[in-house]
């Protein structure tokens, strides 16, 4: 359990550092564009997640 907690903490720290660098690089406008693309893709692809073939 301790090793898992350590690895999760390290990954969280690396993610926080990386996100700060990326945000500093692209700014809030770039962040909004990236998130907008992700939201649009999710909305467009969501119906395909509900399609089930008839048995």
mmCIF file of C-alpha atoms in Angstrom:
data_model
loop_
_atom_site.group_PDB
_atom_site.id
_atom_site.type_symbol
_atom_site.label_atom_id
_atom_site.label_comp_id
_atom_site.label_asym_id
_atom_site.label_seq_id
_atom_site.Cartn_x
_atom_site.Cartn_y
_atom_site.Cartn_z
ATOM 1 C CA UNK A 1 0.000 0.000 0.000
ATOM 2 C CA UNK A 2 2.804 2.404 0.822
ATOM 3 C CA UNK A 3 4.433 1.938 -2.565
ATOM 4 C CA UNK A 4 1.125 2.606 -4.312
ATOM 5 C CA UNK A 5 0.592 5.783 -2.284
ATOM 6 C CA UNK A 6 4.103 6.946 -3.111
ATOM 7 C CA UNK A 7 3.671 6.311 -6.826
ATOM 8 C CA UNK A 8 0.288 8.095 -6.887
ATOM 9 C CA UNK A 9 1.780 11.084 -5.079
ATOM 10 C CA UNK A 10 4.729 11.236 -7.473
ATOM 11 C CA UNK A 11 2.485 11.006 -10.526
ATOM 12 C CA UNK A 12 0.265 13.753 -9.100
ATOM 13 C CA UNK A 13 3.282 15.977 -8.485
ATOM 14 C CA UNK A 14 4.632 15.414 -11.991
ATOM 15 C CA UNK A 15 1.171 16.147 -13.418
ATOM 16 C CA UNK A 16 0.945 19.398 -11.461
ATOM 17 C CA UNK A 17 4.377 20.528 -12.636
ATOM 18 C CA UNK A 18 3.649 19.555 -16.226
ATOM 19 C CA UNK A 19 0.289 21.306 -16.242
ATOM 20 C CA UNK A 20 1.900 24.495 -14.972
ATOM 21 C CA UNK A 21 4.490 24.403 -17.738
ATOM 22 C CA UNK A 22 1.880 23.680 -20.415
ATOM 23 C CA UNK A 23 -0.433 26.422 -19.151
ATOM 24 C CA UNK A 24 2.459 28.872 -19.119
ATOM 25 C CA UNK A 25 3.311 27.882 -22.683
ATOM 26 C CA UNK A 26 -0.149 27.995 -24.317
ATOM 27 C CA UNK A 27 -1.944 30.335 -21.895
ATOM 28 C CA UNK A 28 -5.610 30.285 -21.019
ATOM 29 C CA UNK A 29 -6.671 30.864 -24.629
ATOM 30 C CA UNK A 30 -4.812 27.763 -25.760
ATOM 31 C CA UNK A 31 -6.215 25.822 -22.827
ATOM 32 C CA UNK A 32 -9.745 26.871 -23.798
ATOM 33 C CA UNK A 33 -9.148 25.758 -27.389
ATOM 34 C CA UNK A 34 -7.802 22.357 -26.332
ATOM 35 C CA UNK A 35 -10.671 21.784 -23.913
ATOM 36 C CA UNK A 36 -13.174 22.972 -26.523
ATOM 37 C CA UNK A 37 -11.898 20.419 -29.025
ATOM 38 C CA UNK A 38 -12.075 17.667 -26.385
ATOM 39 C CA UNK A 39 -15.653 18.623 -25.443
ATOM 40 C CA UNK A 40 -16.805 18.748 -29.063
ATOM 41 C CA UNK A 41 -15.221 15.354 -29.780
ATOM 42 C CA UNK A 42 -16.884 13.867 -26.699
ATOM 43 C CA UNK A 43 -20.299 15.238 -27.632
ATOM 44 C CA UNK A 44 -20.004 14.020 -31.218
ATOM 45 C CA UNK A 45 -18.780 10.538 -30.253
ATOM 46 C CA UNK A 46 -21.092 10.007 -27.263
ATOM 47 C CA UNK A 47 -23.971 8.479 -29.272
ATOM 48 C CA UNK A 48 -21.645 5.750 -30.553
ATOM 49 C CA UNK A 49 -21.027 4.613 -26.993
ATOM 50 C CA UNK A 50 -24.717 3.784 -26.603
ATOM 51 C CA UNK A 51 -25.161 1.787 -29.814
ATOM 52 C CA UNK A 52 -25.844 -1.874 -29.164
ATOM 53 C CA UNK A 53 -26.301 -4.514 -31.781
ATOM 54 C CA UNK A 54 -29.511 -6.502 -31.768
ATOM 55 C CA UNK A 55 -29.012 -10.079 -30.629
#
